[in-house]
CSV table of C-alpha atoms and ligand atoms in Angstrom, one decimal:
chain,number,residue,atom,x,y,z
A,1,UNK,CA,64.3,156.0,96.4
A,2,UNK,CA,66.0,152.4,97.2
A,3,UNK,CA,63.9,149.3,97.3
A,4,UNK,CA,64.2,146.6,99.6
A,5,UNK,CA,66.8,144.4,98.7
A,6,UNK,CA,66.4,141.3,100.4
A,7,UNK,CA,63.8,140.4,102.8
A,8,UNK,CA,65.2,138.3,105.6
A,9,UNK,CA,63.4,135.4,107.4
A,10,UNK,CA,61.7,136.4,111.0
A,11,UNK,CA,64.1,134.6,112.3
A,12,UNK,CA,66.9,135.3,111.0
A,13,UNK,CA,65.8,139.0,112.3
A,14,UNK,CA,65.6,137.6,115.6
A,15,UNK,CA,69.0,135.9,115.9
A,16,UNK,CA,71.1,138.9,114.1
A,17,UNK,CA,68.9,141.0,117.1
A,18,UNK,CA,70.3,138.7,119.6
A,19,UNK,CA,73.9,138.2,118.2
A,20,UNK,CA,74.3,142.5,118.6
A,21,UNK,CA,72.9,142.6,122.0
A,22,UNK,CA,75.2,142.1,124.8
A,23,UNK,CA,75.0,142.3,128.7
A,24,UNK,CA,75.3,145.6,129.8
A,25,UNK,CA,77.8,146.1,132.6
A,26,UNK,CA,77.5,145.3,135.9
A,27,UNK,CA,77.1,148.2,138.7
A,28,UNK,CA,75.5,148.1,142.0
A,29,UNK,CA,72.3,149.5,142.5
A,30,UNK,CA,69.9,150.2,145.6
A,31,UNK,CA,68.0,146.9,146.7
A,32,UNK,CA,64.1,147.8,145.1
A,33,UNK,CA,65.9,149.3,142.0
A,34,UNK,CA,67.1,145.8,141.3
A,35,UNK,CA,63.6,144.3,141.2
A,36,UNK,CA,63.3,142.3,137.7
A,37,UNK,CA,66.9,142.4,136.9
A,38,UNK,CA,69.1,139.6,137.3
A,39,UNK,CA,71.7,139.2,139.7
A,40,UNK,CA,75.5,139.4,138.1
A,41,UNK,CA,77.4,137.8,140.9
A,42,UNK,CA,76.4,135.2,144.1
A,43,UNK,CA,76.1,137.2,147.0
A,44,UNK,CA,76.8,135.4,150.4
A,45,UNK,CA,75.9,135.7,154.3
A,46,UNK,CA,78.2,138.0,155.9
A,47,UNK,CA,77.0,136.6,159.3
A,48,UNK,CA,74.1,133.7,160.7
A,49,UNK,CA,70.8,134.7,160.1
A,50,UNK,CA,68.7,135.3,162.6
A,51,UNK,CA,72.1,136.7,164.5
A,52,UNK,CA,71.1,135.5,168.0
A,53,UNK,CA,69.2,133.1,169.8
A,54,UNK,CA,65.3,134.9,169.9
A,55,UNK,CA,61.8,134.0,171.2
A,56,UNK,CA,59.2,132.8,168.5
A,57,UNK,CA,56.5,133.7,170.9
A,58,UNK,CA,55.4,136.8,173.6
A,59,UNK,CA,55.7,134.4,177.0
A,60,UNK,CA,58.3,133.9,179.7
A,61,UNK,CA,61.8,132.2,178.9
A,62,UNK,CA,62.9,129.8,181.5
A,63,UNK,CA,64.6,127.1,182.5
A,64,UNK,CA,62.5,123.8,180.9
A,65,UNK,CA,64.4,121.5,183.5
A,66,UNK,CA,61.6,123.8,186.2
A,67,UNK,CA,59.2,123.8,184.0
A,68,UNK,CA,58.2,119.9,183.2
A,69,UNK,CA,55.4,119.7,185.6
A,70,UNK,CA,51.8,121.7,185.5
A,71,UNK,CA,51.3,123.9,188.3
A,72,UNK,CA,54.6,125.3,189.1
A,73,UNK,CA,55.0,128.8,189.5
A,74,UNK,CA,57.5,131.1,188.5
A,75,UNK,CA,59.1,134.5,189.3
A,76,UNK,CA,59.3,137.4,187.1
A,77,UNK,CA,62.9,139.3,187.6
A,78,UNK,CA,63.4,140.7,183.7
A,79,UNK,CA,61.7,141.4,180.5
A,80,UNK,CA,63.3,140.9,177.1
A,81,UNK,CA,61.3,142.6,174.6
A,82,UNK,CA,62.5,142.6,171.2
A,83,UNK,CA,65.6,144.8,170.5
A,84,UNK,CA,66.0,145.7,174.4
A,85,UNK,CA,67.9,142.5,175.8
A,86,UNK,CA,67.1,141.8,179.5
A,87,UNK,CA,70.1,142.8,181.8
A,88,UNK,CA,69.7,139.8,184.7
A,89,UNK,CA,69.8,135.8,183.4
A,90,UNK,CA,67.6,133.4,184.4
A,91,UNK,CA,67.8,131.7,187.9
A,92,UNK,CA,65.9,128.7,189.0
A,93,UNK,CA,62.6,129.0,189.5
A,94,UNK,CA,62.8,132.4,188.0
A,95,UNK,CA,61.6,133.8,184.7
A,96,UNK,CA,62.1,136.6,182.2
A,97,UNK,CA,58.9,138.4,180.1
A,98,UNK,CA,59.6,138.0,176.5
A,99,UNK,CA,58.5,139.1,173.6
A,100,UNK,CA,58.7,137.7,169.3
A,101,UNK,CA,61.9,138.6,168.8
A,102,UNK,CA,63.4,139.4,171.7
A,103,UNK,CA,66.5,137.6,172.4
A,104,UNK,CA,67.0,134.4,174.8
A,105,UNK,CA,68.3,135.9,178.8
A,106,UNK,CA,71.2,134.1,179.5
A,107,UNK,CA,70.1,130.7,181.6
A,108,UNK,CA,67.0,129.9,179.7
A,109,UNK,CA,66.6,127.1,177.5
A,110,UNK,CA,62.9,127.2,176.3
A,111,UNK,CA,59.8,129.9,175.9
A,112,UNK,CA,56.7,129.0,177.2
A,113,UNK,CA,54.0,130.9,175.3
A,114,UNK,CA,51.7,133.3,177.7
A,115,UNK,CA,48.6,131.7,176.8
A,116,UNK,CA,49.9,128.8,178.5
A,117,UNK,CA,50.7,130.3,181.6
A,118,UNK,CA,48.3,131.9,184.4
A,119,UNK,CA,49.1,135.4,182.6
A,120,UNK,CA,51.3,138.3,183.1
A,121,UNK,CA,52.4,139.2,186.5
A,122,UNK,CA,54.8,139.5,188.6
A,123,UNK,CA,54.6,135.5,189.2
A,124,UNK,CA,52.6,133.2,186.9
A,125,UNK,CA,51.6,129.7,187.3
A,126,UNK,CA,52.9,126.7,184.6
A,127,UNK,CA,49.8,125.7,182.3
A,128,UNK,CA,51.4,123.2,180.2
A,129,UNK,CA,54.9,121.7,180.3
A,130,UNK,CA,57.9,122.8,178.5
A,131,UNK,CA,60.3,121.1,176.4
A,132,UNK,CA,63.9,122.3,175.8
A,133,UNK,CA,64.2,124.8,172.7
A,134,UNK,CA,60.3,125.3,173.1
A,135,UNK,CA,59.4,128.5,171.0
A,136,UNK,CA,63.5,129.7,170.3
A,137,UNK,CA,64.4,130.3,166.9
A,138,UNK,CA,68.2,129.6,167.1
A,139,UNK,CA,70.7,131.6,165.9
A,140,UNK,CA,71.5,130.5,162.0
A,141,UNK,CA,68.8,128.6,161.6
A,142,UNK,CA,67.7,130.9,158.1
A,143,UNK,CA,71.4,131.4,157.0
A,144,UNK,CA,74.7,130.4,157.8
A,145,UNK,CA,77.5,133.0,157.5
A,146,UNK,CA,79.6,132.6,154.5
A,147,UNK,CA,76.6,130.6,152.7
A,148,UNK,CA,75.6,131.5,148.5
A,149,UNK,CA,72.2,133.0,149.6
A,150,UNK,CA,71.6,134.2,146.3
A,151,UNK,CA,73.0,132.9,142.7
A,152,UNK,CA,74.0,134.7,140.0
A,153,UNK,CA,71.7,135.2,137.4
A,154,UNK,CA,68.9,134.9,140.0
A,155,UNK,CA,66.0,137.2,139.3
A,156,UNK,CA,65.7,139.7,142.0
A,157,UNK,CA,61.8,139.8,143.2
A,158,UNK,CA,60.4,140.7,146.6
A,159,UNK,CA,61.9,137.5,148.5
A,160,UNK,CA,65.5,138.2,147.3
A,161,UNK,CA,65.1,141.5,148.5
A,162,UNK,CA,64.1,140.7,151.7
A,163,UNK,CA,67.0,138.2,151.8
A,164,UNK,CA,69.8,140.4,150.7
A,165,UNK,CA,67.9,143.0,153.3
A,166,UNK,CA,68.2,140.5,156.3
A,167,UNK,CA,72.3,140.7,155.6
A,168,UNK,CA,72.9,144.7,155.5
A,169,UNK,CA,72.7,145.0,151.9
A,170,UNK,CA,72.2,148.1,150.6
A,171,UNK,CA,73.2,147.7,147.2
A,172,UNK,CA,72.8,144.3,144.8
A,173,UNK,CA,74.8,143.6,141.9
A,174,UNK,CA,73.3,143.7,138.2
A,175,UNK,CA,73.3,144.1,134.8
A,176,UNK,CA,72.4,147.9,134.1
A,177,UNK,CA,68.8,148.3,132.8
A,178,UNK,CA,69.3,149.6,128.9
A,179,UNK,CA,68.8,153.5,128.3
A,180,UNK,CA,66.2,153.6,125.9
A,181,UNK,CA,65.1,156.3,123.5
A,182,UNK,CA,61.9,156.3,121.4
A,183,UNK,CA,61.1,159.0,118.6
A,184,UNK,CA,58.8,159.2,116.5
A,185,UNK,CA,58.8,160.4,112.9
A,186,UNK,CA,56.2,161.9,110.9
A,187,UNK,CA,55.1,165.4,110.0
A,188,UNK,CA,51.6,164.3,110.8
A,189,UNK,CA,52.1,163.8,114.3
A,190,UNK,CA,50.3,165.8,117.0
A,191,UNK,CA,51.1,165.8,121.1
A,192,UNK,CA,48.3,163.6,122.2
A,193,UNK,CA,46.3,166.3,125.0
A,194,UNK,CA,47.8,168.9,123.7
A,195,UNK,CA,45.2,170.4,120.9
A,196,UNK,CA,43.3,169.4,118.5
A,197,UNK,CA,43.8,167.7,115.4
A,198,UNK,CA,44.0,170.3,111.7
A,199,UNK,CA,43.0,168.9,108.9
A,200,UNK,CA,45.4,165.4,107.8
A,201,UNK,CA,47.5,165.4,111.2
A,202,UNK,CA,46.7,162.2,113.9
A,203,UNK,CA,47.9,161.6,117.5
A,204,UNK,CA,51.2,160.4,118.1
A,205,UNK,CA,50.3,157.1,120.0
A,206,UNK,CA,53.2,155.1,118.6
A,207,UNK,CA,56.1,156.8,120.9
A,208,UNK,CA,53.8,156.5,124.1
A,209,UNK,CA,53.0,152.6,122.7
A,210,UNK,CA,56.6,151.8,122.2
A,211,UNK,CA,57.7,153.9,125.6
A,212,UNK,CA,55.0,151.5,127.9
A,213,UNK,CA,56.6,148.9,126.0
A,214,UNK,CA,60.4,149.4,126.8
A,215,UNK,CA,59.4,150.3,130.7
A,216,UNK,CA,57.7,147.1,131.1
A,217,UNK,CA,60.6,144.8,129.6
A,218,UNK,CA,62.5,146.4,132.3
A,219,UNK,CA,64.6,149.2,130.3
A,220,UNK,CA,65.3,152.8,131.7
A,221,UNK,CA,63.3,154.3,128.9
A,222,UNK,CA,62.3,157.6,127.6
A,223,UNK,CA,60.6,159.5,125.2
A,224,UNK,CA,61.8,162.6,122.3
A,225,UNK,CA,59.4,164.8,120.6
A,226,UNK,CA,57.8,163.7,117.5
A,227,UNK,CA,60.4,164.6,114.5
A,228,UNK,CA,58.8,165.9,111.2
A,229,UNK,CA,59.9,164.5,108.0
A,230,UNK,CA,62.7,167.0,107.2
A,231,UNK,CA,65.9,165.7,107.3
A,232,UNK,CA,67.8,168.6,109.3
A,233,UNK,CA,65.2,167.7,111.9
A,234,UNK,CA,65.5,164.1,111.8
A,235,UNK,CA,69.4,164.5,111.9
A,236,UNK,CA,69.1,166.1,115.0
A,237,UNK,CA,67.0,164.0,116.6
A,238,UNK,CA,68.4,160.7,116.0
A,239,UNK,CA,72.3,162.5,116.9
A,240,UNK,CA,70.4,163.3,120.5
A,241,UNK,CA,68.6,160.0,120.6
A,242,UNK,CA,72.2,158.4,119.4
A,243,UNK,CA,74.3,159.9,122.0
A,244,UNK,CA,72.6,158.9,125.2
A,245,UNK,CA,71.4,155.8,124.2
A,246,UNK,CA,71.6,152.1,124.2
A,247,UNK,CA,68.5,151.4,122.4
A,248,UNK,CA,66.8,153.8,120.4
A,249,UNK,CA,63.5,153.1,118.9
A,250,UNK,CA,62.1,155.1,115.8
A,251,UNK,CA,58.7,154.8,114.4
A,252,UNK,CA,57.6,155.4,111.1
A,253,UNK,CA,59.7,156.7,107.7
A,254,UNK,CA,61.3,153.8,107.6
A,255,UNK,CA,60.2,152.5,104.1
A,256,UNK,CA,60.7,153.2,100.4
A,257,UNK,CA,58.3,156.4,100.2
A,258,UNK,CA,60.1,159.7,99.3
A,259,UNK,CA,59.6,161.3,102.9
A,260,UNK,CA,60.9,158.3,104.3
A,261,UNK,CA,64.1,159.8,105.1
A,262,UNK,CA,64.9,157.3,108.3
A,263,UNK,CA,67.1,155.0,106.6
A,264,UNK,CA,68.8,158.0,104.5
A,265,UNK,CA,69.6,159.9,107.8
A,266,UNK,CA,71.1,156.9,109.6
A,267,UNK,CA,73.7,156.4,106.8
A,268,UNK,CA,74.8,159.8,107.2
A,269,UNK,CA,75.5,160.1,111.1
A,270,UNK,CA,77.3,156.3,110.7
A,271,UNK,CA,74.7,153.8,111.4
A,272,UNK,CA,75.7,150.6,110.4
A,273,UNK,CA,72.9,148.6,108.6
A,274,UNK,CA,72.7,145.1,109.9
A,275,UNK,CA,69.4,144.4,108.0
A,276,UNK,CA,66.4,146.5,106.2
A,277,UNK,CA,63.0,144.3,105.9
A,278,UNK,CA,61.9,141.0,107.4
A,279,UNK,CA,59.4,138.8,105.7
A,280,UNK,CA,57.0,139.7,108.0
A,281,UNK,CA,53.3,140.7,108.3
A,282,UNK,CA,52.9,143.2,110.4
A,283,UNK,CA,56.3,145.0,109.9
A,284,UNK,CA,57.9,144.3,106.5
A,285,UNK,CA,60.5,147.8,106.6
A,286,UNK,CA,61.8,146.8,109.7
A,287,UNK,CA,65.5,148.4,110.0
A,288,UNK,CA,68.3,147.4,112.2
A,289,UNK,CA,71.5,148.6,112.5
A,290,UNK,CA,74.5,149.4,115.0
A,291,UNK,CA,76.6,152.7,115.3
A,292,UNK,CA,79.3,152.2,118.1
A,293,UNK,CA,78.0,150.5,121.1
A,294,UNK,CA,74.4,151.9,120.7
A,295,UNK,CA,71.6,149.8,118.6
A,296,UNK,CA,69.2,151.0,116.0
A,297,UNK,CA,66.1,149.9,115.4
A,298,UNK,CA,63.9,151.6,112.9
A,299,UNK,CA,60.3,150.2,113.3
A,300,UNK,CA,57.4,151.1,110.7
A,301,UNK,CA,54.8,153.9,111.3
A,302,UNK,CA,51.5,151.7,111.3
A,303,UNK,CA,50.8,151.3,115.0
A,304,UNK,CA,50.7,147.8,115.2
A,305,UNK,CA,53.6,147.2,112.8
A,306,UNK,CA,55.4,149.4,115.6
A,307,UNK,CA,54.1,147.0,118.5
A,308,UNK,CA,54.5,144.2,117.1
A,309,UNK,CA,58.1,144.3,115.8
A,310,UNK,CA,59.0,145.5,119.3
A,311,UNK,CA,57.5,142.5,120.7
A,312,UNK,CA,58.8,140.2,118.0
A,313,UNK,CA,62.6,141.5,118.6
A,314,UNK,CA,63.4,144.5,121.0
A,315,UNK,CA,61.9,143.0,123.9
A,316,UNK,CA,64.3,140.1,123.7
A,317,UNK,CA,67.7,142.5,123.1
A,318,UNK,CA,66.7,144.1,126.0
A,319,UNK,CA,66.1,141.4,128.1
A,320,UNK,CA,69.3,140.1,126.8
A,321,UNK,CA,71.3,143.5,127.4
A,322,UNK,CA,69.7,142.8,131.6
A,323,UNK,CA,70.9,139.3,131.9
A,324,UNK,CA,67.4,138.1,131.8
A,325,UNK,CA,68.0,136.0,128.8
A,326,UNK,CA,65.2,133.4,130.0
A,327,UNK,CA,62.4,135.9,130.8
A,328,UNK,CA,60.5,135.8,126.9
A,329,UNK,CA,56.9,135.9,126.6
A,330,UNK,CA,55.6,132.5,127.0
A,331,UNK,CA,55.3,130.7,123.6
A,332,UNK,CA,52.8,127.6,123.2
A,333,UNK,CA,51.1,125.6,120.4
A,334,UNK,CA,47.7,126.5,119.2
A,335,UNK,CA,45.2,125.5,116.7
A,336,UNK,CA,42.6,126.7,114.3
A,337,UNK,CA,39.1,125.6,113.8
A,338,UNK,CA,39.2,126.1,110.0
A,339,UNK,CA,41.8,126.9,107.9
A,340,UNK,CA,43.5,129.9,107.5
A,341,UNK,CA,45.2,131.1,104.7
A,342,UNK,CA,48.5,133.0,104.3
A,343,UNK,CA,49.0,134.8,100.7
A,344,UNK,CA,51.5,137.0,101.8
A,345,UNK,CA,54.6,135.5,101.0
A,346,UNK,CA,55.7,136.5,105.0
A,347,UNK,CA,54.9,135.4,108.6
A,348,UNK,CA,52.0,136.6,109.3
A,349,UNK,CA,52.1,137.2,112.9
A,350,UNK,CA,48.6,136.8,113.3
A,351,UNK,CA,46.5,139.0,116.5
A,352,UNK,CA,44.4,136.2,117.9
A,353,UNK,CA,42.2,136.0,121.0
A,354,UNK,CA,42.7,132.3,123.1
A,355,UNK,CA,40.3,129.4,123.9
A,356,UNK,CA,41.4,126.5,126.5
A,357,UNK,CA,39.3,123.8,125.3
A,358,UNK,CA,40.0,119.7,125.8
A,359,UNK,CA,42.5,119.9,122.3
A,360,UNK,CA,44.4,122.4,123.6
A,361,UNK,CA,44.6,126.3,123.1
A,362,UNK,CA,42.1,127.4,119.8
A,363,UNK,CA,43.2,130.3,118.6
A,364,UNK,CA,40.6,132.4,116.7
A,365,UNK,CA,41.8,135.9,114.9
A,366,UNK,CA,40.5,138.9,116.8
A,367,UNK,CA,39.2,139.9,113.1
A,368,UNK,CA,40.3,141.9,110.4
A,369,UNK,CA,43.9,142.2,110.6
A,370,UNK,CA,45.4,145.8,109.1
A,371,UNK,CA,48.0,147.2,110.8
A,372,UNK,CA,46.9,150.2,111.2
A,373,UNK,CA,44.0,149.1,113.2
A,374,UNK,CA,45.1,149.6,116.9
A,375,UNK,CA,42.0,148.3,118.4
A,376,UNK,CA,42.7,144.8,116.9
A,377,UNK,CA,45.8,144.4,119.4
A,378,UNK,CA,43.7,145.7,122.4
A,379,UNK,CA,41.7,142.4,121.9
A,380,UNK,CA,44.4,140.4,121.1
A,381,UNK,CA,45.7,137.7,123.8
A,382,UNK,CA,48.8,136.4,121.6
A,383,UNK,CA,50.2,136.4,118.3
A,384,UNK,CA,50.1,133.4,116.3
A,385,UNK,CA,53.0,133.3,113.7
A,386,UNK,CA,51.5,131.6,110.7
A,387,UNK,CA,55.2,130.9,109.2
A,388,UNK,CA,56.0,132.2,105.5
A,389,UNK,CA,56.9,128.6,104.3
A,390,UNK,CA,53.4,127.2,104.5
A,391,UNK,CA,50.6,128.6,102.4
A,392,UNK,CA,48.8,129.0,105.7
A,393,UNK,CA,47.4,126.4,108.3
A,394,UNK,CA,45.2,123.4,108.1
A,395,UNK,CA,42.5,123.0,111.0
A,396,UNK,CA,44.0,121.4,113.5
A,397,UNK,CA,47.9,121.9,113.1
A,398,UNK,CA,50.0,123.2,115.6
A,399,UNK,CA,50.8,126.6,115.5
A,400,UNK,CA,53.6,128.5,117.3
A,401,UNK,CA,52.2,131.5,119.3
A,402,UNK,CA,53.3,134.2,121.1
A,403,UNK,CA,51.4,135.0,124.0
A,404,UNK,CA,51.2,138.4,125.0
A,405,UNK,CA,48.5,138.3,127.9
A,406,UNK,CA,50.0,135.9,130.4
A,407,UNK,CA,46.9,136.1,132.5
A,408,UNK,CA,44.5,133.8,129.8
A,409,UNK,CA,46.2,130.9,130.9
A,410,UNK,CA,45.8,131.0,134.5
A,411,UNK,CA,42.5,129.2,135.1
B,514,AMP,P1,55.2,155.6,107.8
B,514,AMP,O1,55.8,154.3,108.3
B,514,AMP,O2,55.9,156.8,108.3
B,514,AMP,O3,54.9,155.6,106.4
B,514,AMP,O4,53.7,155.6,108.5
B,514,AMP,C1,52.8,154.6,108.2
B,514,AMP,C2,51.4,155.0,108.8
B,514,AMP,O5,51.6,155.0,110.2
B,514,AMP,C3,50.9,156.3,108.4
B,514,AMP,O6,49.5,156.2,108.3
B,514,AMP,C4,51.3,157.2,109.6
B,514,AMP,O7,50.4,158.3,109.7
B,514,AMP,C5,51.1,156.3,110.7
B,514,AMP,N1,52.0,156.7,111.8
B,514,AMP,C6,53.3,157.0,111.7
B,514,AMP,N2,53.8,157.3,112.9
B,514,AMP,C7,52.8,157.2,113.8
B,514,AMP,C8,52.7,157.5,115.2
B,514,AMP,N3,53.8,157.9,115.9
B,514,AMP,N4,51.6,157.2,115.8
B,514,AMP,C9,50.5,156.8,115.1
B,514,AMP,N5,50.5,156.6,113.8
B,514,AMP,C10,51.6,156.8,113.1
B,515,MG,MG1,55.7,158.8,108.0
């Protein structure tokens, strides 16, 4: 059995995380596949946006120098509706149906909208007056050809889409989304709807936990079956989970019991230890270590020691690993009502519901704080990290906190 050696600081954790996670490379992936990644390279108009003169409006395009007087009436020779571009030009006196979108005849200079007209026909009478360049949306006025439309490092959401859509792209440019593998360990573990539970075996909810958790940072994640506590088993596993993996994520067997065989197993296939415990609550037996380009986390069997830690550092790496550096859950000051005490010796990262009130954010603990006690984080809005220097926290002092429900502070 080997102890912890040394306990490292939470963020010291966090910054040896960040120092071993690089940008993935760059490949080019359908447009809606990029959504939530970052853009590696500037992408420019390969022509002007819109590409030709159009009508903002379903009227008749004319000639405004006819049209500045009420009462005038107009022929119809042509329609123009939107991708069918009329075949005659515009005449004096003479007018062309158009439609949003369709583009300008030849001739015209202006759109007069139908409701100001005497209606469609074959003729129609002038309702209102017409200025030049009335209802036309010009060629290039969106974009100009040759124009940055979108920066690098630009996070690609619905707009950009639609913008890199509007220029024939097919295909954007980012940072590959990390392949992820969670396992869990434990000879415990049962196949949630599977069957029922025997005597001493529980439900596997860490790898399902720590699988929502990788897809909603963004990764390309997926799950392994839940290993047993046999090393043969656990050899196997992690050498699958090692080979096709950027990330893997292990829960449980990961501390200094005897069938914790985690840390053992990873020696033996080459995993490098970077660190083994944090001085942190949840999460102390944290592991973390590197084999090749692939990154090792080990995270502890309690469920919210497992959720937590992922938070606290996987979600960042992997963010990191995307190009998405800047994307971090938000992190703002809060304050107790009373004191609260920290005996641990560790961060306590804290599950706390939030309170706007006129001093700020209160935060309150969602109550008793065990981390095997996976309810606790369903009520949790943030995690307040209650550092290891200080004995705890007056009432009143400013406290870091992690917010994990972005929603509570939209009014
Ligand atoms: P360990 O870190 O393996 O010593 O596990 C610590 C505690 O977490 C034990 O009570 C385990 O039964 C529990 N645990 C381990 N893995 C899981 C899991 N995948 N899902 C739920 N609980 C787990
Ligand atoms: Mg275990």
């Amino acid at each position: 059995m080997q102890l912890f050696e040394k306990l490292i600081d939470h963020r010291e954790a966090v910054s040896l995380v960040l120092e071993n996670a690089q940008r993935l490379p760059v490949e080019n992936v359908p447009l809606v596949n990029a959504r939530g990644l970052a853009l590696a390279e500037d992408v420019r108009a390969r022509f002007d946006s819109p590409p030709f003169d159009n009508s903002a409006v379903d009227g008749y395009a004319l000639r405004s120098t006819d049209a500045t007087e009420v009462g005038r009436i107009f022929r119809v020779v042509d329609e123009a509706p939107a991708g069918r571009p009329a075949a005659k030009s515009v005449g004096q006196g003479e007018a062309i149906k158009i439609f949003t979108g369709g583009v300008i005849p030849r001739g015209a200079d202006a759109v007069v909208m139908v409701e100001n007209t005497s209606g469609w026909g074959e003729e129609f009478e002038l309702k209102k007056a017409v200025l030049p360049r009335n209802n036309l949306r010009k060629r290039g006025e969106d974009v100009c050809r040759g124009d940055i439309i979108l920066r690098a490092g630009t996070e690609i959401g619905a707009p950009e889409i639609a913008l890199a859509a509007t220029q024939g792209y097919g295909e954007l440019p980012v940072y590959r989304r990390p392949k992820v593998v969670v396992l869990s360990t434990g000879t415990e573990l049962v196949e949630p709807g599977v069957r029922d539970l025997r005597p001493g075996e529980i439900f596997d909810s860490n790898s399902l936990a720590l699988l929502a958790q990788a897809l909603d940072a963004g990764a390309d994640a997926r799950r392994l079956y839940a290993a047993s506590d046999d090393a043969r088993v656990l050899r196997d596993a992690m050498e699958d989970a090692l080979s096709s993996a950027d990330v893997v994520v292990t829960s449980g067997g990961v501390s200094v019991g005897e069938k914790d065989l985690v840390k053992g197993t990873l020696r033996d296939i080459g995993v490098e230890q970077v660190f083994w415990g944090i001085k942190l609550k949840p999460g102390k037996p944290v592991f973390f270590g590197v084999r090749e380009e692939a990154r090792f986390f080990g995270l502890p069997g309690n469920p919210v020691s497992a959720m937590v830690c992922f938070e606290l550092f996987i979600r960042s790496a992997l963010m990191k690993m995307m190009g998405c550096e800047d994307k971090r859950r938000p992190r703002i000051k809060v304050y107790f009502d009373e004191d609260v005490e920290n005996k641990f010796g560790r961060m306590h990262a804290m599950r706390v519901h939030l309170l706007k009130t006129e001093k700020g954010w209160r935060a309150q603990s969602v109550g008793a704080q065990g981390s095997g006690l996976v309810s606790s984080l369903t009520k949790a809005d943030a995690l307040a990290l209650i550092g290891p220097e200080s004995e705890g926290v007056r009432a009143g002092e400013p406290v870091e906190a992690v917010v994990l429900r972005e929603e509570v502070l939209f009014d």
